[in-house]
XYZ file of C-alpha atoms in Angstrom:
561
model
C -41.772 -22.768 6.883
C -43.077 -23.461 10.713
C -45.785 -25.705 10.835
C -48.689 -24.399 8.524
C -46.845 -20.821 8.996
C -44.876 -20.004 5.566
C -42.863 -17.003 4.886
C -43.163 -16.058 1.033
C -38.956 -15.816 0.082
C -37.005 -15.449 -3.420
C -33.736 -16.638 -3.721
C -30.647 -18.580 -1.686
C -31.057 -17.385 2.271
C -28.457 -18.625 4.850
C -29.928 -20.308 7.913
C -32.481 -21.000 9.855
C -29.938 -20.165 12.911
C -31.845 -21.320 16.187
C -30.990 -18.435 19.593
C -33.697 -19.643 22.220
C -37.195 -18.926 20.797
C -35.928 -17.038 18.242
C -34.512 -18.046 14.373
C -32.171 -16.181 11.977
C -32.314 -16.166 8.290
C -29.972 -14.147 6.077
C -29.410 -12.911 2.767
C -26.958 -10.367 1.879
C -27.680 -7.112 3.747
C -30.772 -8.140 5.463
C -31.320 -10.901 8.672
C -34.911 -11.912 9.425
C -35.871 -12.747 13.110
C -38.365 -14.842 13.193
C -40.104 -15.423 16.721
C -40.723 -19.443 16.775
C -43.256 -19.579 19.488
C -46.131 -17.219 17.535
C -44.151 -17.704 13.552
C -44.050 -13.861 12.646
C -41.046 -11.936 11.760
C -40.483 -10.361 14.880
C -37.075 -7.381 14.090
C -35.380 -6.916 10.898
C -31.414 -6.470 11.459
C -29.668 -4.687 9.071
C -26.000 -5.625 9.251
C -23.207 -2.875 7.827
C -21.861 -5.121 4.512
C -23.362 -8.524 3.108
C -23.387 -11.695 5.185
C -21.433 -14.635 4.874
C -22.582 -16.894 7.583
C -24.896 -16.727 11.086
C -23.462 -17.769 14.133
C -25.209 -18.081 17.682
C -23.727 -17.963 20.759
C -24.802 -15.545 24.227
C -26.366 -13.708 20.871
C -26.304 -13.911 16.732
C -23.350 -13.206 15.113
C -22.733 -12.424 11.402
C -19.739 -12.909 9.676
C -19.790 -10.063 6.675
C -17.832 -11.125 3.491
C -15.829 -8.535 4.150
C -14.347 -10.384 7.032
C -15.649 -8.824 9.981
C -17.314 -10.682 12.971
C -20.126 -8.765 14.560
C -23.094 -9.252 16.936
C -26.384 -7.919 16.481
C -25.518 -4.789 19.376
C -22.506 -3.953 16.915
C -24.618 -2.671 13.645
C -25.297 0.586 15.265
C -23.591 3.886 14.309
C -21.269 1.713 11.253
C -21.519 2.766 7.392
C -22.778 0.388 4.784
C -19.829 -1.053 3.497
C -21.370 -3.873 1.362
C -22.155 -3.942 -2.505
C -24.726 -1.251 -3.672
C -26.326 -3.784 -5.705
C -27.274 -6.234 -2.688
C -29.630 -3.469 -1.847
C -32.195 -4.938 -4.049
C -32.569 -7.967 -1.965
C -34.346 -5.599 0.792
C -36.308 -4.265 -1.868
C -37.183 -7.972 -3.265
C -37.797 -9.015 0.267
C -40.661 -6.155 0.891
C -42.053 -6.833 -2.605
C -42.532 -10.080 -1.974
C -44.508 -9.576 0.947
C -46.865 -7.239 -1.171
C -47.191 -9.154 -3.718
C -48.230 -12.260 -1.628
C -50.461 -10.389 0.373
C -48.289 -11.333 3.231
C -47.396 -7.816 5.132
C -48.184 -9.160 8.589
C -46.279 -11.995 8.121
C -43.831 -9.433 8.901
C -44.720 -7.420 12.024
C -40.917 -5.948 12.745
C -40.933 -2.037 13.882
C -40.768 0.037 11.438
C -38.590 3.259 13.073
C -34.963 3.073 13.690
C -33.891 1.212 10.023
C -30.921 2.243 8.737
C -29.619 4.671 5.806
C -29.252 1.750 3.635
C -32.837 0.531 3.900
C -34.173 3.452 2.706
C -32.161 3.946 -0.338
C -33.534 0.901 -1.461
C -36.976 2.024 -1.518
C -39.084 3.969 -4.322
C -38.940 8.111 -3.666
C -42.445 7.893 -3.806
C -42.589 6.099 -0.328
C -40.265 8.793 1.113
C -41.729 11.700 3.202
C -39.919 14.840 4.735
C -39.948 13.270 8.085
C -38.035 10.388 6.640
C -35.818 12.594 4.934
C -34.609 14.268 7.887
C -34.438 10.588 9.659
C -31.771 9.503 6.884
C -30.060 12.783 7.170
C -29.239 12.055 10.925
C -28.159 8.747 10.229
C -26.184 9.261 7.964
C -24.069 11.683 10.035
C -24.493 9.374 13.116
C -22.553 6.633 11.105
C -19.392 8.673 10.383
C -20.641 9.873 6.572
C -19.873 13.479 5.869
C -21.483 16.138 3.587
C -17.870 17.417 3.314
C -16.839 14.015 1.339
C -17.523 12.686 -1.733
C -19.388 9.415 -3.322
C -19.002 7.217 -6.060
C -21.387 6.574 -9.000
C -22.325 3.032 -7.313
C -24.525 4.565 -5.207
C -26.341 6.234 -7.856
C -28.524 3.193 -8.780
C -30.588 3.636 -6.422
C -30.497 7.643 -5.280
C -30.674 9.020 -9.122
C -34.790 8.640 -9.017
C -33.926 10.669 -5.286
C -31.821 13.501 -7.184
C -34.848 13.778 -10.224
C -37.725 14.234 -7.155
C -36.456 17.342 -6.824
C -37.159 18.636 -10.011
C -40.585 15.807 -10.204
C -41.593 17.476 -6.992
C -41.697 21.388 -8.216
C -44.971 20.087 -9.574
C -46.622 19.615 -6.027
C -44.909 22.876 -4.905
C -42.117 24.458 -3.033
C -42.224 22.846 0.417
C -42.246 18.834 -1.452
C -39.680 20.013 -3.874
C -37.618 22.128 -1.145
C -37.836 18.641 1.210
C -35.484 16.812 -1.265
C -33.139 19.977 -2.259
C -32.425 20.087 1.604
C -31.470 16.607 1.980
C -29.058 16.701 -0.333
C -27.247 19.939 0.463
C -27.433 19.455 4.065
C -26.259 15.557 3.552
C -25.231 14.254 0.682
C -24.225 17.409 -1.857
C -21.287 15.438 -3.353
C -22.825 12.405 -4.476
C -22.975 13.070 -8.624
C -25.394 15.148 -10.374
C -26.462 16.891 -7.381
C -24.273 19.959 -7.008
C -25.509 20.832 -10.970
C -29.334 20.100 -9.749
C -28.555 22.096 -6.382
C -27.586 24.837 -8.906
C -30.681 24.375 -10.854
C -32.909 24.734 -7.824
C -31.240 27.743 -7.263
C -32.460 29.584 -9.944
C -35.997 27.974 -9.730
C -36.575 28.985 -6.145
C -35.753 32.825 -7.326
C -38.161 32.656 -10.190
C -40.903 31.405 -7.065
C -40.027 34.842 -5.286
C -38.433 33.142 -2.960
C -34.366 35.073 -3.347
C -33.387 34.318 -0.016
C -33.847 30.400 0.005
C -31.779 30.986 -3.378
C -28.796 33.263 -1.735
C -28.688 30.473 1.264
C -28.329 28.180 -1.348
C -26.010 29.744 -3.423
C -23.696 30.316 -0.507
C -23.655 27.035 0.654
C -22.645 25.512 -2.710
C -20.007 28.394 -3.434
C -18.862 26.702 -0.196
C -18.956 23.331 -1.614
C -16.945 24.209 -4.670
C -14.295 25.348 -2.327
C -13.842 21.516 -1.010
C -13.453 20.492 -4.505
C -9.895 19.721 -5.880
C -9.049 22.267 -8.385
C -5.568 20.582 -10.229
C -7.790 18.093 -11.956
C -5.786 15.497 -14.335
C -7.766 17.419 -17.219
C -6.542 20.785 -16.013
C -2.667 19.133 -15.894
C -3.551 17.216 -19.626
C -4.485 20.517 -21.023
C -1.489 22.443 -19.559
C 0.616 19.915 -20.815
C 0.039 20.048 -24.410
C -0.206 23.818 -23.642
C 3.296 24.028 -22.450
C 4.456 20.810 -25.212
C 2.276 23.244 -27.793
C 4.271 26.711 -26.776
C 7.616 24.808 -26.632
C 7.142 23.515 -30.470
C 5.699 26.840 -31.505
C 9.178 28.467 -30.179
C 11.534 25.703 -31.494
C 9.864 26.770 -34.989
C 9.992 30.471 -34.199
C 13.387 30.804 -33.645
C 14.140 27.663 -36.613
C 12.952 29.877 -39.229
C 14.295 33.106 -37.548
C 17.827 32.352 -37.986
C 17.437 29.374 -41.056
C 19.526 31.587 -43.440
C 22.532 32.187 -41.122
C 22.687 28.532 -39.970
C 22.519 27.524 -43.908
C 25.489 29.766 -44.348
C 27.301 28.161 -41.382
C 27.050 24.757 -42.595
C 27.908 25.108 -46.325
C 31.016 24.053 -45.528
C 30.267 20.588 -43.593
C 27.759 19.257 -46.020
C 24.631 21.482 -45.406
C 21.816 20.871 -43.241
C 20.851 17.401 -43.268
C 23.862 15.846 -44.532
C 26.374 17.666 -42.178
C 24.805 14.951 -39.712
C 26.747 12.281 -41.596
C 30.139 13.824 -42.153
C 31.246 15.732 -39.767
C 28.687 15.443 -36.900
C 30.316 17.246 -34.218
C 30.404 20.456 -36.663
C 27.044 20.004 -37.369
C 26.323 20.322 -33.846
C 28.390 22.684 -33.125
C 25.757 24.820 -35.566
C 22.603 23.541 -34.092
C 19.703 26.049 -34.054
C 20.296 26.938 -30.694
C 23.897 28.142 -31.033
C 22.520 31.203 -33.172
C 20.107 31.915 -30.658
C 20.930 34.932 -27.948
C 21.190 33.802 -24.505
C 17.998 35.221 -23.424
C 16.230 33.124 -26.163
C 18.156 29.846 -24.638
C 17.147 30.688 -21.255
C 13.464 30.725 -22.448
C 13.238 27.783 -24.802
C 14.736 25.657 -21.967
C 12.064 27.174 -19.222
C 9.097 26.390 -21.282
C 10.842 23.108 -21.820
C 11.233 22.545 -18.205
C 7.442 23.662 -17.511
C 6.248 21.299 -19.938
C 8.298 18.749 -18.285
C 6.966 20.067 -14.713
C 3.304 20.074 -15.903
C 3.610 16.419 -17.485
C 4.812 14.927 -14.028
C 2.081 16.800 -12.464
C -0.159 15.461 -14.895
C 0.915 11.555 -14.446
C 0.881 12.497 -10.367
C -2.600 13.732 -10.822
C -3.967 10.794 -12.513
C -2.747 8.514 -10.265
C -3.895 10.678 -7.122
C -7.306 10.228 -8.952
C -7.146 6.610 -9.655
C -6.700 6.149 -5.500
C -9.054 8.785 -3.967
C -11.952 6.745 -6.628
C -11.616 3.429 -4.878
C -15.030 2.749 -3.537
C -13.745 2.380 -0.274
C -13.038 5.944 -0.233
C -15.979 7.461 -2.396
C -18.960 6.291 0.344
C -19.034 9.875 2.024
C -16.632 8.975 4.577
C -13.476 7.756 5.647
C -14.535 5.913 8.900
C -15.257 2.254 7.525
C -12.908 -0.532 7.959
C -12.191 -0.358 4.122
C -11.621 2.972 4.089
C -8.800 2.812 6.732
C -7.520 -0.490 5.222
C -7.732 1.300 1.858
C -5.402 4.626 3.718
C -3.158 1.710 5.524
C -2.125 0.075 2.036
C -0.785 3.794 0.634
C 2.934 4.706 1.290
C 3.397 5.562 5.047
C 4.167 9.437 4.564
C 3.163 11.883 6.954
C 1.078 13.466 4.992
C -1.027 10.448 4.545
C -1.113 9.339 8.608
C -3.319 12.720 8.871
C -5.805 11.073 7.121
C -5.314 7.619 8.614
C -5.684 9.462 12.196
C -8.721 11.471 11.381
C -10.177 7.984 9.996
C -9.187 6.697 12.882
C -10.057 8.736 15.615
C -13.336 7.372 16.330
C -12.804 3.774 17.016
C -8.563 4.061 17.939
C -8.397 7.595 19.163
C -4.830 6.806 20.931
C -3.516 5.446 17.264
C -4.961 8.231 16.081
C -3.458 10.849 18.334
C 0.104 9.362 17.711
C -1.056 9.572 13.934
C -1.866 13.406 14.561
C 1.134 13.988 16.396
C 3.085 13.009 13.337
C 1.225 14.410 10.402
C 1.841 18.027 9.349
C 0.326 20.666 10.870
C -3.132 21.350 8.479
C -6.064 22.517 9.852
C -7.958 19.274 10.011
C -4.619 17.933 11.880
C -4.362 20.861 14.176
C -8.106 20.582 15.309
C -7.805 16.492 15.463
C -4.847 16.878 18.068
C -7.571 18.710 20.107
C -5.005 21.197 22.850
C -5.236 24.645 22.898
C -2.134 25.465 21.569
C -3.259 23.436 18.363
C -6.491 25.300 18.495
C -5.230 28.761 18.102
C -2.843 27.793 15.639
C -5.696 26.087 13.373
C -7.692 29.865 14.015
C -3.822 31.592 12.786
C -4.344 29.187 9.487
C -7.895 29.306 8.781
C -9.852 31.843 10.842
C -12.847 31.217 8.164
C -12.581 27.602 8.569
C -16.342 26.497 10.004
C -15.090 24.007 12.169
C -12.184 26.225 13.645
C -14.724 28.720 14.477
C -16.890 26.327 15.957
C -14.167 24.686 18.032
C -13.586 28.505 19.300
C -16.952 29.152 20.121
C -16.803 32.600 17.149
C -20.020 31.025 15.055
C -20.693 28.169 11.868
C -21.639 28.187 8.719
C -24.657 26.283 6.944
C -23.930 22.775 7.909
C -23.374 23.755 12.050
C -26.903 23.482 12.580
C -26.989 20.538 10.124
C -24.517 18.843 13.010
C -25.886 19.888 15.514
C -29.298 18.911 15.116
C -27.960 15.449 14.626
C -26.401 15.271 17.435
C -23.031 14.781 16.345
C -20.015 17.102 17.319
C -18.672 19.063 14.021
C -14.792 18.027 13.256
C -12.874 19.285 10.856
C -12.723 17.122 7.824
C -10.344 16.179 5.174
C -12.536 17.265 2.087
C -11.630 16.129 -1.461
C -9.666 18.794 -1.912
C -7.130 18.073 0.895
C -7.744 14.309 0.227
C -6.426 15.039 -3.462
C -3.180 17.211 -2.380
C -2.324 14.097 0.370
C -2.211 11.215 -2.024
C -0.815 13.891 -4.675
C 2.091 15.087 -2.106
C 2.392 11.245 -0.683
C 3.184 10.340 -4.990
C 5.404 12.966 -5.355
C 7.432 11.617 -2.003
C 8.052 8.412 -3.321
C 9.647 9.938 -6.484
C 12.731 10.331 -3.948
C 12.358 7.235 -2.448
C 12.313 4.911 -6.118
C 11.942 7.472 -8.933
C 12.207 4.830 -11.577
C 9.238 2.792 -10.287
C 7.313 5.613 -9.007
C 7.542 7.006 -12.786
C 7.713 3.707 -14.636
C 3.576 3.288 -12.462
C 2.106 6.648 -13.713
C -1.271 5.619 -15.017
C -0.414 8.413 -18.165
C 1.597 5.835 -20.452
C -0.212 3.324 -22.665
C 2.521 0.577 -21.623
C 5.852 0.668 -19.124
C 7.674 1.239 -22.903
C 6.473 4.415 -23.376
C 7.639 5.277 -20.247
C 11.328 4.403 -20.663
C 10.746 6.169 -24.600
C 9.514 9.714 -22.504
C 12.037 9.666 -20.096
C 14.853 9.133 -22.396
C 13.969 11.377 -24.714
C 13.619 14.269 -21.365
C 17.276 13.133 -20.911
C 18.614 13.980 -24.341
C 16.983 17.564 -24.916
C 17.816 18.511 -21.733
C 21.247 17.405 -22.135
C 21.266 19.070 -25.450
C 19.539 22.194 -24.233
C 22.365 23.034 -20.899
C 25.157 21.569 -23.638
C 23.904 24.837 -26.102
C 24.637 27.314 -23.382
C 28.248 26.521 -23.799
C 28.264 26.628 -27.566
C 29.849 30.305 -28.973
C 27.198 32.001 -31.317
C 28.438 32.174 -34.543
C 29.105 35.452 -36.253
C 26.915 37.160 -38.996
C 23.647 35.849 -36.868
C 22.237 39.407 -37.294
C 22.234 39.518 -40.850
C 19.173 38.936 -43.435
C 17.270 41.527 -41.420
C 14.517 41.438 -43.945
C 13.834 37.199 -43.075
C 13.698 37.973 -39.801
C 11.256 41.013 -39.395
C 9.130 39.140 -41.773
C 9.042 35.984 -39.410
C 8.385 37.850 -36.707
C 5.190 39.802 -38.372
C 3.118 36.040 -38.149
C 4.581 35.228 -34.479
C 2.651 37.202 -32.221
C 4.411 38.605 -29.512
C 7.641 37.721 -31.148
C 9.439 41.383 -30.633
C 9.817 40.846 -26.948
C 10.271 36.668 -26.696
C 13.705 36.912 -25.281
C 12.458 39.002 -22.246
C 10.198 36.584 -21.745
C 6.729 39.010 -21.776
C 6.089 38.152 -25.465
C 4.782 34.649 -24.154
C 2.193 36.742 -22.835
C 0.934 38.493 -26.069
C 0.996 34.360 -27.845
C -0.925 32.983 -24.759
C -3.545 36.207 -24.939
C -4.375 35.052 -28.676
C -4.973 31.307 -27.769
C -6.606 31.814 -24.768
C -9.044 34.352 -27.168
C -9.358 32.238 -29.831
C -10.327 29.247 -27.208
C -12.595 31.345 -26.199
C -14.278 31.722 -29.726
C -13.980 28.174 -29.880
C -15.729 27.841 -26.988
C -18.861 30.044 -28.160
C -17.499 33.515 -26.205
C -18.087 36.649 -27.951
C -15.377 37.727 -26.036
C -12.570 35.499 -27.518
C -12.330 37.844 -30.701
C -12.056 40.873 -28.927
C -9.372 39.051 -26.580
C -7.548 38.031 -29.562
C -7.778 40.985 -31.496
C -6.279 43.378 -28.763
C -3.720 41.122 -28.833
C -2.969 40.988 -32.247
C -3.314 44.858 -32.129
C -0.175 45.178 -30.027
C 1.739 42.342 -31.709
C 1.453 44.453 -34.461
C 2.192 47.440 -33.018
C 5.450 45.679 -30.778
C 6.426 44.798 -34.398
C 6.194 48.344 -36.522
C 7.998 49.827 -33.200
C 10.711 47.065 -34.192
C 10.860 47.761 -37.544
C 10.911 51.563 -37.034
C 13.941 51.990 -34.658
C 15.780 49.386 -36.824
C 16.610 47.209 -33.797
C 18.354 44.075 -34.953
């Protein structure tokens, strides 16, 4: 309040701070400048995180709760870096004014607002010119269509994401105005790459195929930054492997039952030989009747499913890093982001990505940081000589930004870069991000295995971890001590048992070559498929099946024991 002059405000602001003729108020991501000679708010600032305190001096300064200290001059080309959630307050603020009736109370310009102000506002209020103004701000402040962004965001673009199906009701040009911003800027924030998708096939119904084919290339594009070795993909493959690996144990358990019975009359019998005379009972174990082949085997899968469950635990925590919301804001250039990549283990891999976060506001750290890292094609392209250049084109001649760097031609987001104004770099996408923090985990196993596999986010408690790796230990010491136990005599007998075993194990004729694995996995993977809805499953599984059985009568005919 100035005088008779009142400003309509909700909540707790911080201020009035007094510059000359001017005063600053502040709340969260929003400072008000209020002109005290004719009382009007004269400039909104919008400051890159939330504000802790105003400071004047030669001009305002805001300390962010994030730590930094920056002056008014300094907002400009920085990411948002502040809570999503704070973005209501510059919603609040301008529906305050409405409701008051007190717009020209406020009489700041309305052009050159960033990003953030936007996204707090209703779609409604959005036009294609404003669309396009976001776009280039976005890429002006270091934010990448080539990264990815967390669900926090969401809050306030999901109503952004539905326009583009709410605006196929006004037509192709409204509804194509939001489908562009997002593929051209944001195509990784969630949902959209499935409603890209979707506006693929509705542009083709509107006769338009060729907005659909530039569409469909660009996303086919997209799915080629995504990381492929999800933890869901390594989960599945474990229990795959863990499921194969129990499937052969029982194979070959009931294959030669009879003979290992006979073996260990004499020491008590199956379960009791265990109690009095152990080391005879061992010496019979299931795998000393097996041939050497089937060993060899039965410890591979083994080894694979041991392989596959490191990968998985590696995975998740790869997953658990790159989803820090430092790192899911569509870039890697905020001060979080590189304190975020300075806290992970200093590998090499990982001081690519610190340089190419880097390289913008410490481009001789970042150089050094280049220098260092190994030689991928967002490296090679970061160290910026010629010789790095042509090696980058030797890696990746497709790569867009290689091509560009060359001067040989783009892709879909060149023009996208260029009409920004912003030079096109090669970027770490998710992808790469995802193999760095997974390569970076699996260096540390050397460095303190224990700990590094004690902290895998896979076990429900640190005790389940010692329980896994201990029992790893003991089969594997029991699987290499099998290969030097002799196989008893008489193995090939009961013939009869062991054709009829292998009649319900598909593939089981050819196991100890190794090929048979094939025939099993054909008749999962089929009957997944079924599972899954696919016609194709059954006929998958059945061809399968078809030449289990005929491996089998080919078995049974030659008499092969």
């Amino acid at each position: 309040m100035l005088g008779n002059w009142k400003l309509p405000l909700k909540g707790e602001w911080i201020g009035p701070k007094l510059l000359g003729q001017r005063a600053f108020i502040a709340r969260g991501p929003l400072v008000l400048e209020i002109d005290l000679q004719n009382p009007r708010v004269v400039a909104q600032h919008y400051p890159p995180g939330d504000v802790r305190a105003l400071d004047a001096d030669a001009e305002l300064t805001v300390l962010l709760e994030d730590g930094r200290r920056l002056g008014l001059s300094a907002f400009a080309g920085k990411p948002f870096e502040g809570r999503w959630e704070n973005l209501a307050i510059i919603r609040e603020y301008h529906d305050t004014l409405s409701a008051a009736n007190a717009r020209d109370l406020d009489q700041s310009p309305a052009t050159g607002r960033p990003y953030w102000y936007y996204f707090s506002r209703e779609p409604g209020g959005i036009g294609p010119a404003d669309l396009e103004a976001i776009g280039h701000d976005l890429l002006q402040r270091s934010h990448r269509p080539e990264l990815a962004w967390g669900p926090g965001v969401m809050q306030w673009l999901q109503p952004w994401l539905e326009q583009i199906r709410t605006a196929r009701k006004q037509g192709l040009e409204q509804s194509l105005a939001w489908s562009e911003f997002f593929l051209k800027y944001m195509p990784q924030v969630p949902g959209a790459k499935a409603l890209l998708w979707e506006q693929v096939g509705w542009l083709e119904a509107q006769g338009r195929p060729d907005l659909g084919q530039r569409y469909r290339e660009a996303l086919r594009q997209i799915a080629g930054w995504q990381n492929p070795l999800t933890s869901t993909n390594m989960a599945a493959a474990t229990w795959v492997l863990l499921g194969l690996y129990g499937l052969m144990l029982l194979y070959l358990t009931l294959m030669y039952l009879p003979a290992q019975l006979r073996g260990l009359r004499p020491s008590g019998g199956w379960l009791v030989g265990w109690l009095q005379h152990p080391l005879l009972r061992l010496r019979h174990s299931m795998l000393a009747y097996t041939s050497v082949g089937e060993r060899t085997l039965l410890l591979f899968l083994f080894m694979l499913a041991v392989l596959a469950l490191l990968g998985w635990g590696l995975t998740a925590r790869s997953e658990a890093l790159v989803a820090q919301d430092s790192l899911t804001r569509g870039t890697l250039r905020s001060s979080a982001a590189q304190e975020t990549l300075r806290s992970f283990a200093n590998t090499t891999p990982l001081q690519g990505l610190l340089a190419y976060a880097l390289a913008k506001e410490n481009p001789s750290e970042a150089q050094q940081l280049y220098a260092a890292a190994p030689p991928w094609t967002y490296v090679l392209l970061g160290r910026g000589t010629p010789e790095a250049l042509a090696q980058a084109y030797q890696r990746a001649s497709s790569s867009a930004a290689v091509r560009e760097a060359l001067g040989l031609g783009g892709d879909f987001w060149s023009a996208v870069y260029r009409d920004s104004g912003v030079v096109r770099e090669a970027v770490p996408t998710p992808r790469i991000i995802a193999a760095t923090v997974g390569l970076s985990g699996l260096l540390s196993l050397g460095t303190d295995f224990l700990a590094a596999w004690r902290e895998l986010p896979i076990w429900p408690s640190p005790l389940w971890a010692w329980i896994i790796a201990v029992t790893i230990l003991l089969f594997t010491l029991y699987h290499l001590l099998c290969f030097f136990l002799p196989r008893p005599q008489g193995v090939d007998s009961h013939l009869a048992w062991r054709r009829g075993v292998q009649l319900f194990f598909p593939g089981s004729p050819t196991y100890s070559q190794g090929w048979g694995l094939m025939v099993l996995l054909a008749v999962a993977g089929g009957l997944w498929l079924w599972r899954l809805g696919n016609p194709w499953g059954i006929v998958l599984t059945s061809v399968a099946l078809g030449f289990h059985l005929l491996l089998w009568f080919l078995l049974v005919y030659r008499g092969i024991k």
